[in-house]
Amino acid sequence: MRKLLFLLGTLLFITGCAQERIVEDLGFIHSAAYELNESENAEKEGKLIMTITLPQIAPTAEDKLTLTTTANTSKEGRTQLSRQTERVLVSGQLRTALFSDNLARVGFLDTIDTLKRDHSIGLNVKIIVVNGSSKELLMGEYPQHPRIGRYIYEMIEKEAQTHVTVDTTLYEFIRDYHDDGIDPIVPLIKKGKEELILNGIGLLKGDQLVMEVHPKDGRVFKMLHGDYLGGTITKEIHLKNEPKEDDYLYISFNTLESKRKVMVKSPSEIQVNLEVKGGIDEYTGHLELTEDEVQKEIEKDLAKYIKEIGEKLIKEMQEKQTDSLGFGQYVRNQSSYNSWKKMNWKEEVYPDAKITFNIDVKLKGFGSVK
Amino acid sequence: MTEKIHFTQLAVIVYMIQSGIILFGLPRIVAEAFGTNAWLAIIGLSGIVLINLYLIILVYKRGNGKSMFVILEDGLPKLILYPLYVYLIVSFGLLGVLVAKNYALLVQLTMFPDINPNLLLAYFLIVAMFFVSKGIYNMAKITVICFFFTIWTIFLLVLVVPEFSFVRLTPFIFQDALDPFGSGLDAYSAFLGFELTLFLIPYIQRDGTFGKAIVVGHIFTTFIYTAVCFMAMGFFSLDQLRATLYPTQEILKFMETPVIERIENFVFGVFMLKIIVTTVFYHWAALEITKQLFKKTKKTKLLFFLFFSTFSIATIPTIQREVNEWFAIVVNPYIFFVFCFPLLLLLLLWIKSKQAGREKDIA
């Protein structure tokens, strides 16, 4: 009996040796970038330019490891990249997936396929679109930020909190792609001289990038997109009784709080009610902000501004046939199942739909001065 | 005083046998079967099971807590009885082991791609064998412990509440159903396990709570299934859900806690306890019948032989598709059988009571 137990015990313990994974030997892919190969012999070389970064233990520039190759698919690329390093490449720590806009414009769901298929990849991988070459972006030298993978990840995360952009995860991307009443949105970044710059929000139709929202309009876009807290808007302002004579007149609203309500009157008539609250944290004019009249005028002015930007954005979205704000979901839920299935929402109804905004702005405060 | 299975234990056993590995795929299966808002269908399916449970309770009441074997052996000629026993042994053995094999394959697929799944299965079955060898009363106690080890996972659903959206749930009910019958049967099979309570009848406390216990256990399973499917349907969009093999696992994959990221591997390990209970009880039922067939053979020998044969059979299918095909072959007639089996027992009891009545009259 004792021998049997010993044998069983040994058997149990040696299972640990079945699949060894030693951390030092592994290359954790932190960011993977994909780009469409537009060179002449793309057929021969492979259609994708794939670049990956591996985080290093010592954060010095010499230590940075970025590998690149050309292949037809992501996993083929990984096999080729593996030939360039002594470490075993694993994708369990993948945090960001970058796609060049040339690839995003033709559609990149095929490339994303491997991300959702691979069990080791989490659903919280951030999907990012790069204006320009994603290879150059990852290969670039950023002396202030040697850990490029983390730099990208944290920048997107931080900027999404102030609603300049979004931090779309793999889960959200696939979810909205498969939903027939909404289109996915992605953050856009580009390469600066020695830094990365956030470049707004990319709107997709299906899996194709069709429109870009300027970072300045990002907050208004997010107001139209759903309920969010945080973010700022700075704009020029000319109030009625402004005593100041020069043109240097600006106002900034901070910690904006926005609530959206979508009312579907008919599939082709949608009203969006927005409730916006914000505080003033910068004002270069000379008027007394404590006066009710002035506050009301500022509220009205901001509402007008949001409406203008909103209308501009929605007009472009309708032209590009991208329903990034998810109005389709509301129309769907107001219709009967059969009429929704018959309705060609995105191509026929939505582009000509009458979408109106009803904006109610309230000032929460104006800082610690009178 | 002899030991008996308590009300709570019985309810927990019913829940633990019922819920198992299918929970990982259930939201997709119901979405395929019934389309939009398919989570409501779980309640409907559960209703059918309740009818079945009512029949089992009737068997308990009419039979006065008599063992199922006594009823069968009294009423059926051996020519029918023995093939029935063999069918039951084969079904129970296969159901039990295929669930385990499926789990082993899933572990291989998601965690250790270069490990032989049969090795995992062998370890799993060794533990299961020791589990069964402890006898039914100890098995009941271990099951309760396993229950407490696993039940907390349901609270993880709270973590995805921020991503839940009623808009995504849509107001449509059962539209765009792809395969109501085929996938519906799969979804129904998620409730299987309650029929094993028939075997437990002689071992439970005779305080009349048998019916209440199995219904409570079943309702609890229904609640868990409904909650998971409901959350999944507001978390995923319908087509995404249908394109996801194991939605529940994906939900776990999405969760991030401040301490651990990618919590699913951990939960997946904990889930083993649920699977093992299912495997163990099916093997136990198979063993009980085997004991009826080979009354003189030593119990340990039978136990070893049973596990050895189920293991040997389970090594034949090597991929998940094959396992699922086998499973469908076993489970589809079995669902029908499970429904009719209490009816058969009731019929036998009725004949018996008629006979007894007639004998009384003659006397």
mmCIF file of C-alpha atoms in Angstrom, chain B:
data_model
loop_
_atom_site.group_PDB
_atom_site.id
_atom_site.type_symbol
_atom_site.label_atom_id
_atom_site.label_comp_id
_atom_site.label_asym_id
_atom_site.label_seq_id
_atom_site.Cartn_x
_atom_site.Cartn_y
_atom_site.Cartn_z
ATOM 1 C CA MET B 1 -29.159 4.819 14.440
ATOM 2 C CA THR B 2 -28.196 4.487 10.832
ATOM 3 C CA GLU B 3 -26.913 7.440 8.881
ATOM 4 C CA LYS B 4 -29.206 9.115 6.364
ATOM 5 C CA ILE B 5 -28.874 11.863 3.794
ATOM 6 C CA HIS B 6 -30.284 15.133 5.040
ATOM 7 C CA PHE B 7 -32.677 17.458 3.216
ATOM 8 C CA THR B 8 -30.023 20.126 2.573
ATOM 9 C CA GLN B 9 -27.499 17.570 1.388
ATOM 10 C CA LEU B 10 -29.967 16.186 -1.091
ATOM 11 C CA ALA B 11 -30.802 19.631 -2.466
ATOM 12 C CA VAL B 12 -27.102 20.415 -2.846
ATOM 13 C CA ILE B 13 -26.451 17.064 -4.523
ATOM 14 C CA VAL B 14 -29.201 17.710 -7.073
ATOM 15 C CA TYR B 15 -27.755 21.112 -7.911
ATOM 16 C CA MET B 16 -24.179 19.833 -8.059
ATOM 17 C CA ILE B 17 -24.986 16.927 -10.355
ATOM 18 C CA GLN B 18 -27.046 19.105 -12.660
ATOM 19 C CA SER B 19 -24.754 22.044 -13.177
ATOM 20 C CA GLY B 20 -21.477 21.200 -14.745
ATOM 21 C CA ILE B 21 -19.320 21.909 -17.706
ATOM 22 C CA ILE B 22 -22.287 22.801 -19.906
ATOM 23 C CA LEU B 23 -22.627 26.073 -18.000
ATOM 24 C CA PHE B 24 -19.649 27.373 -20.001
ATOM 25 C CA GLY B 25 -21.482 26.963 -23.290
ATOM 26 C CA LEU B 26 -25.083 27.282 -22.140
ATOM 27 C CA PRO B 27 -25.700 30.948 -23.105
ATOM 28 C CA ARG B 28 -24.591 30.165 -26.647
ATOM 29 C CA ILE B 29 -26.633 26.967 -26.815
ATOM 30 C CA VAL B 30 -29.846 28.711 -25.772
ATOM 31 C CA ALA B 31 -29.098 31.653 -28.065
ATOM 32 C CA GLU B 32 -28.718 29.240 -30.967
ATOM 33 C CA ALA B 33 -31.849 27.423 -29.983
ATOM 34 C CA PHE B 34 -34.211 30.257 -29.197
ATOM 35 C CA GLY B 35 -32.683 33.518 -30.475
ATOM 36 C CA THR B 36 -33.362 36.813 -28.740
ATOM 37 C CA ASN B 37 -33.975 36.777 -24.997
ATOM 38 C CA ALA B 38 -33.356 33.055 -24.955
ATOM 39 C CA TRP B 39 -32.672 33.159 -21.239
ATOM 40 C CA LEU B 40 -36.439 32.997 -20.748
ATOM 41 C CA ALA B 41 -36.430 29.571 -22.362
ATOM 42 C CA ILE B 42 -34.411 28.185 -19.455
ATOM 43 C CA ILE B 43 -37.463 28.728 -17.261
ATOM 44 C CA GLY B 44 -39.613 26.858 -19.761
ATOM 45 C CA LEU B 45 -37.198 23.934 -19.942
ATOM 46 C CA SER B 46 -37.001 23.917 -16.200
ATOM 47 C CA GLY B 47 -40.803 23.544 -16.139
ATOM 48 C CA ILE B 48 -40.580 20.346 -18.187
ATOM 49 C CA VAL B 49 -38.021 19.022 -15.727
ATOM 50 C CA LEU B 50 -40.402 19.848 -12.885
ATOM 51 C CA ILE B 51 -43.024 17.538 -14.429
ATOM 52 C CA ASN B 52 -40.378 14.851 -14.541
ATOM 53 C CA LEU B 53 -39.463 15.536 -10.923
ATOM 54 C CA TYR B 54 -43.118 15.236 -9.960
ATOM 55 C CA LEU B 55 -43.153 11.718 -11.407
ATOM 56 C CA ILE B 56 -40.059 10.843 -9.398
ATOM 57 C CA ILE B 57 -41.695 12.177 -6.231
ATOM 58 C CA LEU B 58 -44.745 10.054 -7.004
ATOM 59 C CA VAL B 59 -42.505 6.996 -7.237
ATOM 60 C CA TYR B 60 -41.128 7.863 -3.823
ATOM 61 C CA LYS B 61 -44.578 8.323 -2.317
ATOM 62 C CA ARG B 62 -46.303 5.335 -3.894
ATOM 63 C CA GLY B 63 -43.355 3.111 -3.233
ATOM 64 C CA ASN B 64 -43.141 4.232 0.351
ATOM 65 C CA GLY B 65 -39.468 4.954 0.030
ATOM 66 C CA LYS B 66 -38.779 1.535 -1.430
ATOM 67 C CA SER B 67 -35.549 1.129 -3.359
ATOM 68 C CA MET B 68 -35.905 1.335 -7.087
ATOM 69 C CA PHE B 69 -34.209 -2.039 -7.428
ATOM 70 C CA VAL B 70 -36.822 -3.706 -5.275
ATOM 71 C CA ILE B 71 -39.613 -2.283 -7.420
ATOM 72 C CA LEU B 72 -37.889 -3.349 -10.626
ATOM 73 C CA GLU B 73 -36.948 -6.831 -9.475
ATOM 74 C CA ASP B 74 -40.413 -7.473 -8.117
ATOM 75 C CA GLY B 75 -42.176 -6.415 -11.233
ATOM 76 C CA LEU B 76 -39.968 -7.289 -14.192
ATOM 77 C CA PRO B 77 -38.838 -10.634 -15.551
ATOM 78 C CA LYS B 78 -35.048 -11.052 -15.690
ATOM 79 C CA LEU B 79 -35.145 -11.125 -19.461
ATOM 80 C CA ILE B 80 -36.196 -7.488 -19.503
ATOM 81 C CA LEU B 81 -34.497 -6.471 -16.282
ATOM 82 C CA TYR B 82 -30.937 -7.379 -17.194
ATOM 83 C CA PRO B 83 -30.840 -5.599 -20.566
ATOM 84 C CA LEU B 84 -32.323 -2.579 -18.807
ATOM 85 C CA TYR B 85 -29.553 -2.751 -16.206
ATOM 86 C CA VAL B 86 -26.925 -3.003 -18.888
ATOM 87 C CA TYR B 87 -28.391 -0.011 -20.725
ATOM 88 C CA LEU B 88 -28.334 2.001 -17.519
ATOM 89 C CA ILE B 89 -24.757 1.041 -16.666
ATOM 90 C CA VAL B 90 -23.560 1.962 -20.134
ATOM 91 C CA SER B 91 -25.460 5.265 -20.160
ATOM 92 C CA PHE B 92 -24.399 6.307 -16.684
ATOM 93 C CA GLY B 93 -20.811 5.240 -17.186
ATOM 94 C CA LEU B 94 -20.543 7.055 -20.497
ATOM 95 C CA LEU B 95 -22.291 10.211 -19.329
ATOM 96 C CA GLY B 96 -20.053 10.397 -16.307
ATOM 97 C CA VAL B 97 -16.839 9.809 -18.132
ATOM 98 C CA LEU B 98 -17.621 11.933 -21.180
ATOM 99 C CA VAL B 99 -18.266 14.937 -18.980
ATOM 100 C CA ALA B 100 -14.849 14.346 -17.436
ATOM 101 C CA LYS B 101 -13.200 13.867 -20.807
ATOM 102 C CA ASN B 102 -14.772 17.041 -22.077
ATOM 103 C CA TYR B 103 -13.330 18.901 -19.137
ATOM 104 C CA ALA B 104 -9.903 17.371 -19.702
ATOM 105 C CA LEU B 105 -10.013 18.448 -23.336
ATOM 106 C CA LEU B 106 -11.077 21.926 -22.355
ATOM 107 C CA VAL B 107 -8.206 22.178 -19.908
ATOM 108 C CA GLN B 108 -5.872 21.097 -22.663
ATOM 109 C CA LEU B 109 -7.372 23.570 -25.096
ATOM 110 C CA THR B 110 -7.275 26.576 -22.807
ATOM 111 C CA MET B 111 -4.356 26.001 -20.467
ATOM 112 C CA PHE B 112 -1.936 23.255 -21.410
ATOM 113 C CA PRO B 113 -1.994 22.763 -25.178
ATOM 114 C CA ASP B 114 0.847 20.250 -25.201
ATOM 115 C CA ILE B 115 -0.355 17.887 -22.520
ATOM 116 C CA ASN B 116 -2.044 14.595 -23.255
ATOM 117 C CA PRO B 117 -5.683 14.952 -22.152
ATOM 118 C CA ASN B 118 -5.874 11.285 -21.233
ATOM 119 C CA LEU B 119 -3.262 11.882 -18.566
ATOM 120 C CA LEU B 120 -5.455 14.597 -17.085
ATOM 121 C CA LEU B 121 -8.449 12.321 -17.393
ATOM 122 C CA ALA B 122 -6.609 9.499 -15.616
ATOM 123 C CA TYR B 123 -5.776 11.731 -12.645
ATOM 124 C CA PHE B 124 -9.280 13.030 -12.599
ATOM 125 C CA LEU B 125 -10.775 9.545 -12.560
ATOM 126 C CA ILE B 126 -8.396 8.326 -9.867
ATOM 127 C CA VAL B 127 -9.698 11.066 -7.591
ATOM 128 C CA ALA B 128 -13.255 10.258 -8.648
ATOM 129 C CA MET B 129 -12.677 6.589 -7.843
ATOM 130 C CA PHE B 130 -11.539 7.345 -4.319
ATOM 131 C CA PHE B 131 -14.520 9.657 -3.998
ATOM 132 C CA VAL B 132 -16.975 6.904 -4.939
ATOM 133 C CA SER B 133 -15.223 4.341 -2.750
ATOM 134 C CA LYS B 134 -16.140 6.362 0.344
ATOM 135 C CA GLY B 135 -19.783 5.348 0.137
ATOM 136 C CA ILE B 136 -22.836 7.449 -0.441
ATOM 137 C CA TYR B 137 -23.020 9.176 2.954
ATOM 138 C CA ASN B 138 -19.500 10.478 2.780
ATOM 139 C CA MET B 139 -20.033 11.386 -0.853
ATOM 140 C CA ALA B 140 -22.965 13.535 0.211
ATOM 141 C CA LYS B 141 -20.782 15.329 2.758
ATOM 142 C CA ILE B 142 -17.954 15.910 0.307
ATOM 143 C CA THR B 143 -20.469 17.260 -2.200
ATOM 144 C CA VAL B 144 -21.606 19.876 0.282
ATOM 145 C CA ILE B 145 -18.011 20.957 0.781
ATOM 146 C CA CYS B 146 -17.490 21.133 -2.981
ATOM 147 C CA PHE B 147 -20.646 23.221 -3.175
ATOM 148 C CA PHE B 148 -19.247 25.832 -0.817
ATOM 149 C CA PHE B 149 -15.967 25.850 -2.712
ATOM 150 C CA THR B 150 -17.709 26.669 -5.970
ATOM 151 C CA ILE B 151 -20.830 28.660 -5.171
ATOM 152 C CA TRP B 152 -19.011 31.961 -4.637
ATOM 153 C CA THR B 153 -18.155 32.070 -8.333
ATOM 154 C CA ILE B 154 -21.720 33.141 -9.091
ATOM 155 C CA PHE B 155 -21.041 36.445 -7.343
ATOM 156 C CA LEU B 156 -18.380 37.174 -9.961
ATOM 157 C CA LEU B 157 -21.249 38.026 -12.276
ATOM 158 C CA VAL B 158 -21.585 41.274 -10.336
ATOM 159 C CA LEU B 159 -18.246 42.329 -11.820
ATOM 160 C CA VAL B 160 -19.719 42.527 -15.313
ATOM 161 C CA VAL B 161 -22.800 44.510 -14.320
ATOM 162 C CA PRO B 162 -21.249 47.786 -15.621
ATOM 163 C CA GLU B 163 -21.034 46.253 -19.094
ATOM 164 C CA PHE B 164 -24.567 44.952 -18.992
ATOM 165 C CA SER B 165 -27.051 46.792 -21.196
ATOM 166 C CA PHE B 166 -30.777 46.349 -21.499
ATOM 167 C CA VAL B 167 -30.634 47.995 -24.920
ATOM 168 C CA ARG B 168 -28.567 45.051 -26.128
ATOM 169 C CA LEU B 169 -31.038 42.596 -24.673
ATOM 170 C CA THR B 170 -33.671 43.828 -27.196
ATOM 171 C CA PRO B 171 -37.430 43.633 -26.547
ATOM 172 C CA PHE B 172 -37.875 40.706 -28.951
ATOM 173 C CA ILE B 173 -38.692 37.333 -27.508
ATOM 174 C CA PHE B 174 -37.488 34.154 -29.211
ATOM 175 C CA GLN B 175 -36.967 35.778 -32.609
ATOM 176 C CA ASP B 176 -34.351 34.499 -34.998
ATOM 177 C CA ALA B 177 -34.283 31.049 -33.428
ATOM 178 C CA LEU B 178 -31.869 28.879 -35.383
ATOM 179 C CA ASP B 179 -32.384 25.382 -34.077
ATOM 180 C CA PRO B 180 -35.102 25.196 -31.404
ATOM 181 C CA PHE B 181 -35.224 21.422 -31.368
ATOM 182 C CA GLY B 182 -31.609 20.298 -31.714
ATOM 183 C CA SER B 183 -29.971 22.948 -29.569
ATOM 184 C CA GLY B 184 -33.044 22.974 -27.346
ATOM 185 C CA LEU B 185 -32.360 19.335 -26.544
ATOM 186 C CA ASP B 186 -28.757 20.250 -25.754
ATOM 187 C CA ALA B 187 -29.969 22.955 -23.418
ATOM 188 C CA TYR B 188 -32.368 20.536 -21.789
ATOM 189 C CA SER B 189 -29.529 18.096 -21.200
ATOM 190 C CA ALA B 190 -27.998 20.749 -18.940
ATOM 191 C CA PHE B 191 -30.638 19.819 -16.378
ATOM 192 C CA LEU B 192 -29.865 16.115 -16.439
ATOM 193 C CA GLY B 193 -28.721 14.584 -13.205
ATOM 194 C CA PHE B 194 -31.945 14.914 -11.257
ATOM 195 C CA GLU B 195 -32.899 11.367 -12.269
ATOM 196 C CA LEU B 196 -30.149 9.973 -10.060
ATOM 197 C CA THR B 197 -32.255 10.929 -7.057
ATOM 198 C CA LEU B 198 -34.241 7.754 -7.799
ATOM 199 C CA PHE B 199 -31.184 5.815 -6.681
ATOM 200 C CA LEU B 200 -30.866 7.848 -3.520
ATOM 201 C CA ILE B 201 -34.339 7.050 -2.224
ATOM 202 C CA PRO B 202 -33.294 4.293 0.211
ATOM 203 C CA TYR B 203 -30.559 6.467 1.691
ATOM 204 C CA ILE B 204 -32.484 9.581 2.609
ATOM 205 C CA GLN B 205 -34.158 10.664 5.800
ATOM 206 C CA ARG B 206 -37.745 9.497 5.948
ATOM 207 C CA ASP B 207 -39.251 12.790 7.010
ATOM 208 C CA GLY B 208 -41.191 13.470 3.849
ATOM 209 C CA THR B 209 -38.872 16.192 2.618
ATOM 210 C CA PHE B 210 -37.563 14.230 -0.378
ATOM 211 C CA GLY B 211 -39.796 16.028 -2.857
ATOM 212 C CA LYS B 212 -39.109 19.434 -1.425
ATOM 213 C CA ALA B 213 -35.346 18.830 -1.451
ATOM 214 C CA ILE B 214 -35.063 17.826 -5.086
ATOM 215 C CA VAL B 215 -37.348 20.643 -6.200
ATOM 216 C CA VAL B 216 -35.335 23.179 -4.220
ATOM 217 C CA GLY B 217 -32.088 21.829 -5.719
ATOM 218 C CA HIS B 218 -33.542 22.003 -9.196
ATOM 219 C CA ILE B 219 -34.931 25.524 -8.740
ATOM 220 C CA PHE B 220 -31.501 26.605 -7.578
ATOM 221 C CA THR B 221 -29.929 25.209 -10.743
ATOM 222 C CA THR B 222 -32.585 27.006 -12.778
ATOM 223 C CA PHE B 223 -31.779 30.225 -10.996
ATOM 224 C CA ILE B 224 -28.039 29.907 -11.677
ATOM 225 C CA TYR B 225 -28.581 29.013 -15.320
ATOM 226 C CA THR B 226 -31.066 31.828 -15.858
ATOM 227 C CA ALA B 227 -28.834 34.387 -14.157
ATOM 228 C CA VAL B 228 -25.793 33.403 -16.212
ATOM 229 C CA CYS B 229 -27.707 33.388 -19.502
ATOM 230 C CA PHE B 230 -29.421 36.674 -18.709
ATOM 231 C CA MET B 231 -26.128 38.369 -17.936
ATOM 232 C CA ALA B 232 -24.518 36.883 -21.031
ATOM 233 C CA MET B 233 -27.264 38.170 -23.297
ATOM 234 C CA GLY B 234 -26.898 41.715 -22.031
ATOM 235 C CA PHE B 235 -23.122 41.461 -22.105
ATOM 236 C CA PHE B 236 -22.672 40.097 -25.620
ATOM 237 C CA SER B 237 -24.557 41.078 -28.743
ATOM 238 C CA LEU B 238 -26.609 38.212 -30.108
ATOM 239 C CA ASP B 239 -24.395 37.342 -33.070
ATOM 240 C CA GLN B 240 -21.290 37.664 -30.962
ATOM 241 C CA LEU B 241 -22.777 35.272 -28.429
ATOM 242 C CA ARG B 242 -23.507 32.766 -31.149
ATOM 243 C CA ALA B 243 -19.976 33.063 -32.459
ATOM 244 C CA THR B 244 -18.463 32.414 -29.035
ATOM 245 C CA LEU B 245 -17.858 28.801 -28.145
ATOM 246 C CA TYR B 246 -17.788 29.200 -24.370
ATOM 247 C CA PRO B 247 -19.415 32.533 -23.505
ATOM 248 C CA THR B 248 -19.308 32.024 -19.748
ATOM 249 C CA GLN B 249 -15.595 31.496 -19.934
ATOM 250 C CA GLU B 250 -15.259 34.645 -22.052
ATOM 251 C CA ILE B 251 -17.148 36.600 -19.402
ATOM 252 C CA LEU B 252 -14.667 35.371 -16.823
ATOM 253 C CA LYS B 253 -11.866 36.260 -19.194
ATOM 254 C CA PHE B 254 -13.136 39.810 -19.340
ATOM 255 C CA MET B 255 -13.108 40.288 -15.579
ATOM 256 C CA GLU B 256 -10.337 42.243 -14.021
ATOM 257 C CA THR B 257 -9.965 42.513 -10.307
ATOM 258 C CA PRO B 258 -7.400 44.709 -8.579
ATOM 259 C CA VAL B 259 -5.562 41.605 -7.370
ATOM 260 C CA ILE B 260 -5.801 39.132 -10.200
ATOM 261 C CA GLU B 261 -6.221 39.687 -13.867
ATOM 262 C CA ARG B 262 -7.511 36.916 -16.081
ATOM 263 C CA ILE B 263 -9.453 35.270 -13.346
ATOM 264 C CA GLU B 264 -10.821 32.571 -15.620
ATOM 265 C CA ASN B 265 -8.003 30.092 -15.183
ATOM 266 C CA PHE B 266 -8.522 30.134 -11.467
ATOM 267 C CA VAL B 267 -12.278 29.745 -11.705
ATOM 268 C CA PHE B 268 -11.784 27.035 -14.262
ATOM 269 C CA GLY B 269 -9.775 25.072 -11.734
ATOM 270 C CA VAL B 270 -12.445 25.538 -9.095
ATOM 271 C CA PHE B 271 -15.019 24.314 -11.558
ATOM 272 C CA MET B 272 -13.318 20.951 -11.501
ATOM 273 C CA LEU B 273 -15.116 20.279 -8.229
ATOM 274 C CA LYS B 274 -18.473 20.608 -9.949
ATOM 275 C CA ILE B 275 -17.463 18.315 -12.774
ATOM 276 C CA ILE B 276 -16.099 15.750 -10.388
ATOM 277 C CA VAL B 277 -19.385 15.592 -8.490
ATOM 278 C CA THR B 278 -21.263 14.941 -11.725
ATOM 279 C CA THR B 279 -18.795 12.257 -12.776
ATOM 280 C CA VAL B 280 -18.792 10.675 -9.358
ATOM 281 C CA PHE B 281 -22.548 10.400 -8.994
ATOM 282 C CA TYR B 282 -23.037 8.903 -12.430
ATOM 283 C CA HIS B 283 -20.360 6.339 -11.670
ATOM 284 C CA TRP B 284 -21.892 5.676 -8.316
ATOM 285 C CA ALA B 285 -25.283 4.979 -9.922
ATOM 286 C CA ALA B 286 -23.608 2.708 -12.449
ATOM 287 C CA LEU B 287 -21.835 0.924 -9.612
ATOM 288 C CA GLU B 288 -25.093 0.434 -7.713
ATOM 289 C CA ILE B 289 -26.586 -1.361 -10.697
ATOM 290 C CA THR B 290 -23.429 -3.372 -11.283
ATOM 291 C CA LYS B 291 -23.711 -4.544 -7.719
ATOM 292 C CA GLN B 292 -27.204 -5.838 -8.499
ATOM 293 C CA LEU B 293 -25.827 -7.781 -11.426
ATOM 294 C CA PHE B 294 -22.812 -9.238 -9.656
ATOM 295 C CA LYS B 295 -24.041 -9.739 -6.155
ATOM 296 C CA LYS B 296 -21.191 -11.981 -5.104
ATOM 297 C CA THR B 297 -18.233 -9.994 -6.420
ATOM 298 C CA LYS B 298 -16.337 -7.748 -4.029
ATOM 299 C CA LYS B 299 -17.323 -4.094 -4.211
ATOM 300 C CA THR B 300 -13.791 -2.749 -4.632
ATOM 301 C CA LYS B 301 -13.202 -5.027 -7.581
ATOM 302 C CA LEU B 302 -16.366 -3.817 -9.260
ATOM 303 C CA LEU B 303 -15.410 -0.220 -8.576
ATOM 304 C CA PHE B 304 -11.994 -0.607 -10.076
ATOM 305 C CA PHE B 305 -13.315 -2.482 -13.048
ATOM 306 C CA LEU B 306 -16.015 0.115 -13.670
ATOM 307 C CA PHE B 307 -13.603 3.026 -13.659
ATOM 308 C CA PHE B 308 -11.065 1.146 -15.707
ATOM 309 C CA SER B 309 -13.624 0.366 -18.399
ATOM 310 C CA THR B 310 -15.060 3.872 -18.562
ATOM 311 C CA PHE B 311 -11.542 5.268 -18.778
ATOM 312 C CA SER B 312 -10.621 2.871 -21.564
ATOM 313 C CA ILE B 313 -13.698 3.859 -23.524
ATOM 314 C CA ALA B 314 -13.086 7.545 -22.931
ATOM 315 C CA THR B 315 -9.622 7.320 -24.447
ATOM 316 C CA ILE B 316 -11.123 6.492 -27.848
ATOM 317 C CA PRO B 317 -12.557 9.911 -28.763
ATOM 318 C CA THR B 318 -9.588 12.220 -29.015
ATOM 319 C CA ILE B 319 -11.100 15.575 -29.908
ATOM 320 C CA GLN B 320 -13.979 17.606 -28.652
ATOM 321 C CA ARG B 321 -16.101 17.099 -31.747
ATOM 322 C CA GLU B 322 -15.924 13.329 -31.324
ATOM 323 C CA VAL B 323 -16.744 13.584 -27.654
ATOM 324 C CA ASN B 324 -19.746 15.749 -28.461
ATOM 325 C CA GLU B 325 -20.913 13.293 -31.120
ATOM 326 C CA TRP B 326 -20.677 10.430 -28.629
ATOM 327 C CA PHE B 327 -22.387 12.511 -26.041
ATOM 328 C CA ALA B 328 -25.281 13.256 -28.386
ATOM 329 C CA ILE B 329 -25.641 9.544 -29.201
ATOM 330 C CA VAL B 330 -25.866 8.690 -25.516
ATOM 331 C CA VAL B 331 -27.809 11.660 -24.263
ATOM 332 C CA ASN B 332 -30.636 12.034 -26.782
ATOM 333 C CA PRO B 333 -32.251 8.628 -26.182
ATOM 334 C CA TYR B 334 -31.351 9.002 -22.529
ATOM 335 C CA ILE B 335 -33.433 12.186 -22.149
ATOM 336 C CA PHE B 336 -36.422 10.279 -23.460
ATOM 337 C CA PHE B 337 -35.631 7.346 -21.218
ATOM 338 C CA VAL B 338 -35.335 9.545 -18.129
ATOM 339 C CA PHE B 339 -38.806 10.863 -18.744
ATOM 340 C CA CYS B 340 -40.332 7.419 -19.139
ATOM 341 C CA PHE B 341 -38.428 5.616 -16.411
ATOM 342 C CA PRO B 342 -40.477 6.961 -13.458
ATOM 343 C CA LEU B 343 -43.602 6.137 -15.465
ATOM 344 C CA LEU B 344 -42.403 2.556 -15.751
ATOM 345 C CA LEU B 345 -41.755 2.399 -12.022
ATOM 346 C CA LEU B 346 -45.191 3.848 -11.314
ATOM 347 C CA LEU B 347 -46.752 1.278 -13.603
ATOM 348 C CA LEU B 348 -44.958 -1.542 -11.784
ATOM 349 C CA LEU B 349 -46.078 -0.163 -8.438
ATOM 350 C CA TRP B 350 -49.638 0.093 -9.698
ATOM 351 C CA ILE B 351 -49.645 -3.491 -10.950
ATOM 352 C CA LYS B 352 -48.183 -4.600 -7.646
ATOM 353 C CA SER B 353 -50.845 -2.824 -5.628
ATOM 354 C CA LYS B 354 -53.572 -4.238 -7.873
ATOM 355 C CA GLN B 355 -52.177 -7.720 -7.325
ATOM 356 C CA ALA B 356 -51.982 -7.170 -3.600
ATOM 357 C CA GLY B 357 -55.569 -5.905 -3.615
ATOM 358 C CA ARG B 358 -56.743 -8.972 -5.491
ATOM 359 C CA GLU B 359 -54.901 -11.303 -3.127
ATOM 360 C CA LYS B 360 -56.629 -9.571 -0.255
ATOM 361 C CA ASP B 361 -59.980 -10.062 -1.940
ATOM 362 C CA ILE B 362 -59.337 -13.752 -2.461
ATOM 363 C CA ALA B 363 -58.208 -14.161 1.077
#
